[in-house]
Amino acid sequence: MSVEGLVKRLVEIGVAQDAALLGAEYAKFNRLFDRMQQVSAELKRRDGDQRRALLALYDHPNMQVRLKAAKHTLAVAPVEARQQLEAIAGSKWFPQAGDAGMSLWNLDRGVFKPT
């Protein structure tokens, strides 16, 4: 799959995750989480770490997609990703705002170290 195809797949998974969260379908969300991790890992394996392609998703209309794009780009674009997480946390758009806030908390305390 091309990098563009992988980015598109991440968007599809993010939108599905959002629907699963809203429907309290946590088992489905967890399966989607695993699939998203696989897509991100494939982007990372690509020459030059192609997770930078996810920066284009920072303006996506779906908050879950923006959140996941930010989290998956922390290692390759830490300043931009942090700004995105701060904006999401400040939006009070839950549950994504809570996830972004916890991610920032974990980053600041060294609990989470992007790779």
CSV table of N, CA and C in Angstrom, one decimal:
chain,number,residue,atom,x,y,z
A,1,MET,N,0.8,-1.2,0.0
A,1,MET,CA,0.0,0.0,0.0
A,1,MET,C,0.9,1.2,0.0
A,2,SER,N,0.5,2.3,-0.7
A,2,SER,CA,1.2,3.5,-0.8
A,2,SER,C,1.1,4.3,0.5
A,3,VAL,N,2.0,5.2,0.7
A,3,VAL,CA,1.9,6.1,1.9
A,3,VAL,C,0.6,6.8,1.9
A,4,GLU,N,0.2,7.3,0.8
A,4,GLU,CA,-1.2,8.0,0.7
A,4,GLU,C,-2.3,7.0,1.1
A,5,GLY,N,-2.2,5.8,0.6
A,5,GLY,CA,-3.2,4.7,1.0
A,5,GLY,C,-3.2,4.5,2.5
A,6,LEU,N,-2.0,4.4,3.1
A,6,LEU,CA,-1.9,4.2,4.5
A,6,LEU,C,-2.5,5.4,5.3
A,7,VAL,N,-2.3,6.6,4.9
A,7,VAL,CA,-2.8,7.7,5.5
A,7,VAL,C,-4.4,7.7,5.4
A,8,LYS,N,-4.9,7.3,4.3
A,8,LYS,CA,-6.3,7.2,4.1
A,8,LYS,C,-6.9,6.1,5.0
A,9,ARG,N,-6.1,5.0,5.1
A,9,ARG,CA,-6.6,3.9,6.0
A,9,ARG,C,-6.6,4.4,7.5
A,10,LEU,N,-5.6,5.2,7.9
A,10,LEU,CA,-5.6,5.7,9.2
A,10,LEU,C,-6.8,6.6,9.5
A,11,VAL,N,-7.2,7.4,8.5
A,11,VAL,CA,-8.4,8.3,8.6
A,11,VAL,C,-9.7,7.4,8.8
A,12,GLU,N,-9.8,6.4,7.9
A,12,GLU,CA,-10.9,5.5,8.0
A,12,GLU,C,-11.0,4.8,9.4
A,13,ILE,N,-9.9,4.4,9.9
A,13,ILE,CA,-9.9,3.8,11.3
A,13,ILE,C,-10.2,4.8,12.3
A,14,GLY,N,-9.7,6.0,12.2
A,14,GLY,CA,-10.0,7.1,13.2
A,14,GLY,C,-11.5,7.4,13.2
A,15,VAL,N,-12.1,7.5,12.1
A,15,VAL,CA,-13.5,7.8,12.0
A,15,VAL,C,-14.3,6.7,12.6
A,16,ALA,N,-13.9,5.4,12.4
A,16,ALA,CA,-14.6,4.3,13.0
A,16,ALA,C,-14.4,4.2,14.5
A,17,GLN,N,-13.2,4.6,14.9
A,17,GLN,CA,-12.9,4.7,16.4
A,17,GLN,C,-13.9,5.7,17.0
A,18,ASP,N,-14.1,6.8,16.4
A,18,ASP,CA,-14.9,7.9,16.9
A,18,ASP,C,-16.4,7.3,17.1
A,19,ALA,N,-16.8,6.6,16.1
A,19,ALA,CA,-18.2,6.0,16.1
A,19,ALA,C,-18.3,5.0,17.2
A,20,ALA,N,-17.2,4.2,17.4
A,20,ALA,CA,-17.2,3.2,18.4
A,20,ALA,C,-17.2,3.8,19.8
A,21,LEU,N,-16.5,4.9,20.0
A,21,LEU,CA,-16.5,5.6,21.3
A,21,LEU,C,-17.9,6.1,21.6
A,22,LEU,N,-18.5,6.8,20.6
A,22,LEU,CA,-19.8,7.3,20.8
A,22,LEU,C,-20.9,6.3,21.1
A,23,GLY,N,-20.7,5.1,20.5
A,23,GLY,CA,-21.6,4.0,20.7
A,23,GLY,C,-21.2,3.1,21.9
A,24,ALA,N,-20.2,3.4,22.6
A,24,ALA,CA,-19.7,2.6,23.8
A,24,ALA,C,-19.4,1.2,23.3
A,25,GLU,N,-18.8,1.1,22.2
A,25,GLU,CA,-18.4,-0.2,21.6
A,25,GLU,C,-16.9,-0.4,21.9
A,26,TYR,N,-16.5,-0.7,23.1
A,26,TYR,CA,-15.1,-0.6,23.5
A,26,TYR,C,-14.3,-1.8,22.9
A,27,ALA,N,-14.9,-3.0,22.7
A,27,ALA,CA,-14.2,-4.1,22.1
A,27,ALA,C,-13.8,-3.7,20.7
A,28,LYS,N,-14.8,-3.1,20.0
A,28,LYS,CA,-14.6,-2.7,18.6
A,28,LYS,C,-13.5,-1.6,18.6
A,29,PHE,N,-13.5,-0.6,19.5
A,29,PHE,CA,-12.5,0.4,19.5
A,29,PHE,C,-11.1,-0.2,19.7
A,30,ASN,N,-11.0,-1.2,20.6
A,30,ASN,CA,-9.7,-1.8,20.9
A,30,ASN,C,-9.2,-2.6,19.6
A,31,ARG,N,-10.1,-3.2,18.9
A,31,ARG,CA,-9.6,-3.8,17.6
A,31,ARG,C,-9.1,-2.8,16.6
A,32,LEU,N,-9.9,-1.7,16.6
A,32,LEU,CA,-9.5,-0.6,15.7
A,32,LEU,C,-8.1,0.0,16.1
A,33,PHE,N,-8.0,0.1,17.4
A,33,PHE,CA,-6.7,0.7,18.0
A,33,PHE,C,-5.5,-0.2,17.5
A,34,ASP,N,-5.7,-1.5,17.5
A,34,ASP,CA,-4.6,-2.4,17.1
A,34,ASP,C,-4.3,-2.2,15.6
A,35,ARG,N,-5.4,-2.0,14.8
A,35,ARG,CA,-5.2,-1.8,13.4
A,35,ARG,C,-4.5,-0.5,13.1
A,36,MET,N,-4.8,0.5,13.9
A,36,MET,CA,-4.2,1.8,13.7
A,36,MET,C,-2.7,1.7,14.0
A,37,GLN,N,-2.4,1.0,15.1
A,37,GLN,CA,-1.0,0.8,15.5
A,37,GLN,C,-0.2,0.1,14.3
A,38,GLN,N,-0.8,-0.8,13.6
A,38,GLN,CA,-0.2,-1.5,12.5
A,38,GLN,C,0.1,-0.5,11.4
A,39,VAL,N,-0.9,0.3,11.1
A,39,VAL,CA,-0.7,1.3,10.0
A,39,VAL,C,0.4,2.3,10.4
A,40,SER,N,0.5,2.8,11.6
A,40,SER,CA,1.5,3.7,12.0
A,40,SER,C,2.9,3.0,12.0
A,41,ALA,N,2.9,1.7,12.4
A,41,ALA,CA,4.2,1.0,12.4
A,41,ALA,C,4.7,0.8,10.9
A,42,GLU,N,3.8,0.6,10.0
A,42,GLU,CA,4.1,0.5,8.6
A,42,GLU,C,4.7,1.8,8.1
A,43,LEU,N,4.0,2.9,8.4
A,43,LEU,CA,4.6,4.2,8.0
A,43,LEU,C,6.0,4.4,8.6
A,44,LYS,N,6.1,4.1,9.8
A,44,LYS,CA,7.5,4.2,10.5
A,44,LYS,C,8.5,3.4,9.8
A,45,ARG,N,8.2,2.2,9.3
A,45,ARG,CA,9.1,1.3,8.7
A,45,ARG,C,9.6,1.9,7.3
A,46,ARG,N,8.7,2.6,6.7
A,46,ARG,CA,9.0,3.2,5.3
A,46,ARG,C,10.2,4.1,5.4
A,47,ASP,N,10.9,4.1,4.3
A,47,ASP,CA,12.2,4.9,4.2
A,47,ASP,C,12.0,6.3,4.7
A,48,GLY,N,12.7,6.7,5.6
A,48,GLY,CA,12.7,8.1,6.1
A,48,GLY,C,11.6,8.3,7.2
A,49,ASP,N,10.9,7.3,7.6
A,49,ASP,CA,9.8,7.4,8.6
A,49,ASP,C,8.7,8.2,8.1
A,50,GLN,N,7.8,7.6,7.4
A,50,GLN,CA,6.7,8.4,6.7
A,50,GLN,C,5.6,8.8,7.5
A,51,ARG,N,5.7,8.7,8.9
A,51,ARG,CA,4.6,9.2,9.7
A,51,ARG,C,4.4,10.7,9.6
A,52,ARG,N,5.4,11.4,9.0
A,52,ARG,CA,5.3,12.8,8.7
A,52,ARG,C,4.1,13.1,7.8
A,53,ALA,N,3.7,12.1,7.0
A,53,ALA,CA,2.5,12.3,6.1
A,53,ALA,C,1.3,12.5,6.9
A,54,LEU,N,1.3,12.1,8.2
A,54,LEU,CA,0.1,12.3,9.0
A,54,LEU,C,-0.1,13.8,9.5
A,55,LEU,N,0.9,14.6,9.3
A,55,LEU,CA,0.8,16.0,9.6
A,55,LEU,C,-0.4,16.7,8.9
A,56,ALA,N,-0.6,16.2,7.7
A,56,ALA,CA,-1.7,16.7,6.8
A,56,ALA,C,-3.1,16.5,7.5
A,57,LEU,N,-3.2,15.6,8.5
A,57,LEU,CA,-4.5,15.3,9.1
A,57,LEU,C,-4.8,16.2,10.3
A,58,TYR,N,-3.9,17.1,10.6
A,58,TYR,CA,-4.1,18.1,11.7
A,58,TYR,C,-5.3,19.0,11.5
A,59,ASP,N,-5.7,19.1,10.3
A,59,ASP,CA,-6.9,19.9,10.0
A,59,ASP,C,-8.1,19.1,9.6
A,60,HIS,N,-8.0,17.8,9.8
A,60,HIS,CA,-9.2,17.0,9.5
A,60,HIS,C,-10.4,17.4,10.3
A,61,PRO,N,-11.6,17.2,9.7
A,61,PRO,CA,-12.8,17.6,10.5
A,61,PRO,C,-13.1,16.7,11.6
A,62,ASN,N,-12.6,15.5,11.7
A,62,ASN,CA,-12.9,14.6,12.8
A,62,ASN,C,-11.9,14.7,13.9
A,63,MET,N,-12.3,15.0,15.1
A,63,MET,CA,-11.4,15.2,16.2
A,63,MET,C,-10.6,14.0,16.6
A,64,GLN,N,-11.2,12.8,16.4
A,64,GLN,CA,-10.4,11.6,16.7
A,64,GLN,C,-9.3,11.4,15.7
A,65,VAL,N,-9.5,11.7,14.5
A,65,VAL,CA,-8.5,11.6,13.5
A,65,VAL,C,-7.3,12.6,13.8
A,66,ARG,N,-7.7,13.8,14.2
A,66,ARG,CA,-6.7,14.8,14.5
A,66,ARG,C,-5.9,14.4,15.8
A,67,LEU,N,-6.6,13.8,16.8
A,67,LEU,CA,-5.9,13.3,18.0
A,67,LEU,C,-4.9,12.2,17.6
A,68,LYS,N,-5.3,11.3,16.9
A,68,LYS,CA,-4.5,10.1,16.5
A,68,LYS,C,-3.3,10.6,15.6
A,69,ALA,N,-3.6,11.5,14.7
A,69,ALA,CA,-2.5,12.0,13.9
A,69,ALA,C,-1.4,12.7,14.8
A,70,ALA,N,-1.9,13.5,15.8
A,70,ALA,CA,-0.9,14.1,16.7
A,70,ALA,C,-0.1,13.1,17.5
A,71,LYS,N,-0.8,12.2,18.0
A,71,LYS,CA,-0.1,11.2,18.9
A,71,LYS,C,0.9,10.3,18.0
A,72,HIS,N,0.5,10.0,16.8
A,72,HIS,CA,1.4,9.2,16.0
A,72,HIS,C,2.5,10.0,15.3
A,73,THR,N,2.5,11.3,15.5
A,73,THR,CA,3.6,12.1,14.9
A,73,THR,C,4.5,12.7,16.0
A,74,LEU,N,4.3,12.4,17.2
A,74,LEU,CA,5.1,13.0,18.3
A,74,LEU,C,6.6,12.7,18.1
A,75,ALA,N,6.9,11.6,17.6
A,75,ALA,CA,8.4,11.3,17.5
A,75,ALA,C,9.0,12.0,16.3
A,76,VAL,N,8.2,12.3,15.3
A,76,VAL,CA,8.8,12.9,14.1
A,76,VAL,C,8.6,14.4,14.0
A,77,ALA,N,7.6,14.9,14.7
A,77,ALA,CA,7.3,16.4,14.7
A,77,ALA,C,6.8,16.8,16.1
A,78,PRO,N,7.7,16.7,17.1
A,78,PRO,CA,7.3,16.9,18.5
A,78,PRO,C,6.6,18.2,18.8
A,79,VAL,N,7.1,19.3,18.2
A,79,VAL,CA,6.6,20.6,18.5
A,79,VAL,C,5.2,20.8,17.9
A,80,GLU,N,5.0,20.4,16.6
A,80,GLU,CA,3.8,20.5,16.0
A,80,GLU,C,2.7,19.6,16.6
A,81,ALA,N,3.1,18.4,17.0
A,81,ALA,CA,2.2,17.4,17.6
A,81,ALA,C,1.8,17.9,18.9
A,82,ARG,N,2.7,18.4,19.7
A,82,ARG,CA,2.3,18.9,21.0
A,82,ARG,C,1.3,20.1,20.9
A,83,GLN,N,1.6,21.0,20.0
A,83,GLN,CA,0.6,22.1,19.7
A,83,GLN,C,-0.8,21.5,19.4
A,84,GLN,N,-0.8,20.5,18.6
A,84,GLN,CA,-2.1,19.9,18.2
A,84,GLN,C,-2.8,19.3,19.5
A,85,LEU,N,-2.0,18.6,20.3
A,85,LEU,CA,-2.6,18.0,21.5
A,85,LEU,C,-3.1,19.1,22.4
A,86,GLU,N,-2.3,20.2,22.6
A,86,GLU,CA,-2.7,21.3,23.4
A,86,GLU,C,-4.0,21.9,22.9
A,87,ALA,N,-4.2,22.0,21.6
A,87,ALA,CA,-5.4,22.6,21.0
A,87,ALA,C,-6.6,21.7,21.3
A,88,ILE,N,-6.4,20.4,21.1
A,88,ILE,CA,-7.4,19.4,21.4
A,88,ILE,C,-7.8,19.4,22.8
A,89,ALA,N,-6.9,19.4,23.7
A,89,ALA,CA,-7.2,19.4,25.1
A,89,ALA,C,-7.9,20.7,25.5
A,90,GLY,N,-7.6,21.8,24.9
A,90,GLY,CA,-8.2,23.1,25.2
A,90,GLY,C,-9.6,23.2,24.6
A,91,SER,N,-9.9,22.3,23.6
A,91,SER,CA,-11.2,22.4,22.9
A,91,SER,C,-12.4,22.0,23.8
A,92,LYS,N,-12.1,21.2,24.8
A,92,LYS,CA,-13.1,20.6,25.7
A,92,LYS,C,-14.1,19.7,24.9
A,93,TRP,N,-13.6,19.1,23.8
A,93,TRP,CA,-14.3,18.2,22.9
A,93,TRP,C,-14.0,16.8,23.4
A,94,PHE,N,-14.9,16.3,24.3
A,94,PHE,CA,-14.6,15.0,24.9
A,94,PHE,C,-15.2,13.9,24.1
A,95,PRO,N,-14.6,12.7,24.2
A,95,PRO,CA,-13.5,12.3,25.0
A,95,PRO,C,-12.1,12.6,24.5
A,96,GLN,N,-12.0,13.1,23.3
A,96,GLN,CA,-10.7,13.4,22.8
A,96,GLN,C,-9.9,14.4,23.6
A,97,ALA,N,-10.6,15.4,24.1
A,97,ALA,CA,-9.8,16.4,24.9
A,97,ALA,C,-9.2,15.8,26.2
A,98,GLY,N,-9.9,14.8,26.8
A,98,GLY,CA,-9.4,14.1,27.9
A,98,GLY,C,-8.2,13.3,27.5
A,99,ASP,N,-8.2,12.6,26.4
A,99,ASP,CA,-7.1,11.8,25.9
A,99,ASP,C,-5.9,12.7,25.6
A,100,ALA,N,-6.1,13.8,25.0
A,100,ALA,CA,-5.0,14.7,24.7
A,100,ALA,C,-4.4,15.2,26.0
A,101,GLY,N,-5.2,15.6,26.9
A,101,GLY,CA,-4.7,16.1,28.2
A,101,GLY,C,-3.9,15.1,28.9
A,102,MET,N,-4.4,13.9,28.9
A,102,MET,CA,-3.6,12.8,29.6
A,102,MET,C,-2.3,12.5,28.8
A,103,SER,N,-2.3,12.6,27.5
A,103,SER,CA,-1.1,12.4,26.7
A,103,SER,C,-0.1,13.5,27.1
A,104,LEU,N,-0.5,14.7,27.2
A,104,LEU,CA,0.4,15.8,27.6
A,104,LEU,C,0.9,15.6,29.0
A,105,TRP,N,0.1,15.2,29.9
A,105,TRP,CA,0.5,14.9,31.3
A,105,TRP,C,1.6,13.8,31.3
A,106,ASN,N,1.3,12.7,30.5
A,106,ASN,CA,2.3,11.6,30.5
A,106,ASN,C,3.6,12.1,29.8
A,107,LEU,N,3.5,12.9,28.8
A,107,LEU,CA,4.7,13.4,28.1
A,107,LEU,C,5.6,14.3,29.1
A,108,ASP,N,4.9,15.1,29.8
A,108,ASP,CA,5.6,16.1,30.7
A,108,ASP,C,6.3,15.3,31.9
A,109,ARG,N,5.7,14.2,32.3
A,109,ARG,CA,6.3,13.5,33.4
A,109,ARG,C,7.2,12.3,33.0
A,110,GLY,N,7.4,12.2,31.7
A,110,GLY,CA,8.3,11.2,31.1
A,110,GLY,C,7.8,9.8,31.1
A,111,VAL,N,6.5,9.7,31.4
A,111,VAL,CA,5.8,8.4,31.4
A,111,VAL,C,5.7,7.8,30.0
A,112,PHE,N,5.5,8.7,29.0
A,112,PHE,CA,5.3,8.4,27.6
A,112,PHE,C,6.5,9.0,26.9
A,113,LYS,N,7.2,8.2,26.2
A,113,LYS,CA,8.3,8.7,25.4
A,113,LYS,C,8.2,8.2,23.9
A,114,PRO,N,7.8,9.1,23.1
A,114,PRO,CA,7.5,8.8,21.7
A,114,PRO,C,8.7,8.2,21.0
A,115,THR,N,8.5,7.2,20.2
A,115,THR,CA,9.6,6.5,19.4
A,115,THR,C,9.2,6.5,17.9
